[in-house]
Amino acid sequence: VHLLESGGGLVQPGGSLRLSCAASGFIFTTYAMSWVRQAPGKGLEWVSGITGNGGSTYYADSVQGRFTISRDNSKNTLYLQMNSLRAEDTALYYCAKEMGITYDAFDIWGQGTMVTVSS
Amino acid sequence: DIQMTQSPSTLSASVGDRVTITCRASQSVSGWLAWYQQKPGRAPKLLIYTASNLQSGVPSRFSGSGSGTEFTLTISSLQPDDFATYYCQQYNSYLLTFGGGTKVEIK
């Protein structure tokens, strides 16, 4: 079971970035997935979640209206489209597999992809 | 949103010590609580789910208890590999929330 994030990088404030998370080793469509971030030296913050079939999506207040989570179950891939980025969005972004079809504990994590928002 | 408060924020302990970390929720999360361990430069690792269920492969010195609004993670005999930061997380409903973390340091 493996999750591999990509797409991070340096972006200017107000810019956009799209993160991807390639999943392998499990039946992707069966499980809800989330993005969790960690600012440098800080704790964990849940960002967004999506149910197994992609029918329901959820967002933290801090990203609501700016970020969009989606998944392509035919490609076993999770996405996070991040628009109107702010300095406070600077963080290591983890993709995480939930244990069930909807909100649940995270039993598998990727290694993370770093997003830096700076001019 | 449900707020999760961990205490203490930092804990100094010795190998062999019994260690207890507390997590309090601002409202009931029933038993929908998980504990994670994170080491520097590494992704978090699930230790406990549904308040007291040990994740596969996790040593039995780790245990969890509680329900409603108060939960504890106990390490029965601290080992050198256990020095890390621990987080609780509620999943009673979206929005999912984490506690602020407890760093377990070497005394």
Coordinates of C-alpha atoms in Angstrom, one line a residue, chain A residues 34-86:
Chain A
S34 CA -7.9 13.4 2.6
W35 CA -5.3 16.0 2.4
V36 CA -3.5 17.0 5.6
R37 CA -0.9 19.7 5.9
Q38 CA 1.8 20.7 8.3
A39 CA 3.3 24.1 8.3
P40 CA 7.1 24.2 9.2
G41 CA 7.5 23.5 12.8
K42 CA 3.7 23.3 13.5
G43 CA 1.1 20.6 14.0
L44 CA -1.2 18.7 11.7
E45 CA -4.1 20.4 10.0
W46 CA -6.8 18.6 8.0
V47 CA -7.4 20.4 4.8
S48 CA -10.0 18.5 2.7
G49 CA -11.6 15.1 2.3
I50 CA -13.5 13.2 -0.3
T51 CA -15.6 10.1 -0.1
G52 CA -14.7 6.9 -2.0
N53 CA -17.0 7.5 -4.9
G54 CA -16.2 11.2 -5.0
G55 CA -19.8 12.2 -4.4
S56 CA -19.1 14.3 -1.3
T57 CA -16.3 16.7 -0.6
Y58 CA -15.4 18.6 2.6
Y59 CA -13.1 21.5 3.4
A60 CA -11.5 23.2 6.3
D61 CA -12.8 26.7 6.8
S62 CA -9.3 28.0 6.0
V63 CA -9.4 26.7 2.4
Q64 CA -13.1 26.7 1.7
G65 CA -13.7 28.4 -1.7
R66 CA -10.0 28.4 -2.7
F67 CA -9.1 24.7 -2.8
T68 CA -10.9 21.9 -4.7
I69 CA -10.4 18.2 -3.9
S70 CA -11.2 15.6 -6.6
R71 CA -10.3 12.0 -7.5
D72 CA -10.0 9.9 -10.6
N73 CA -10.8 6.4 -9.5
S74 CA -9.9 5.1 -13.0
K75 CA -6.4 6.4 -12.4
N76 CA -6.2 5.7 -8.7
T77 CA -5.3 9.3 -8.2
L78 CA -6.3 12.1 -5.7
Y79 CA -6.0 15.8 -6.5
L80 CA -6.0 19.1 -4.7
Q81 CA -6.4 22.2 -6.8
M82 CA -5.2 25.2 -4.8
N83 CA -6.1 28.7 -6.0
S84 CA -5.6 32.2 -4.5
L85 CA -2.7 30.8 -2.5
R86 CA -1.6 32.7 0.6

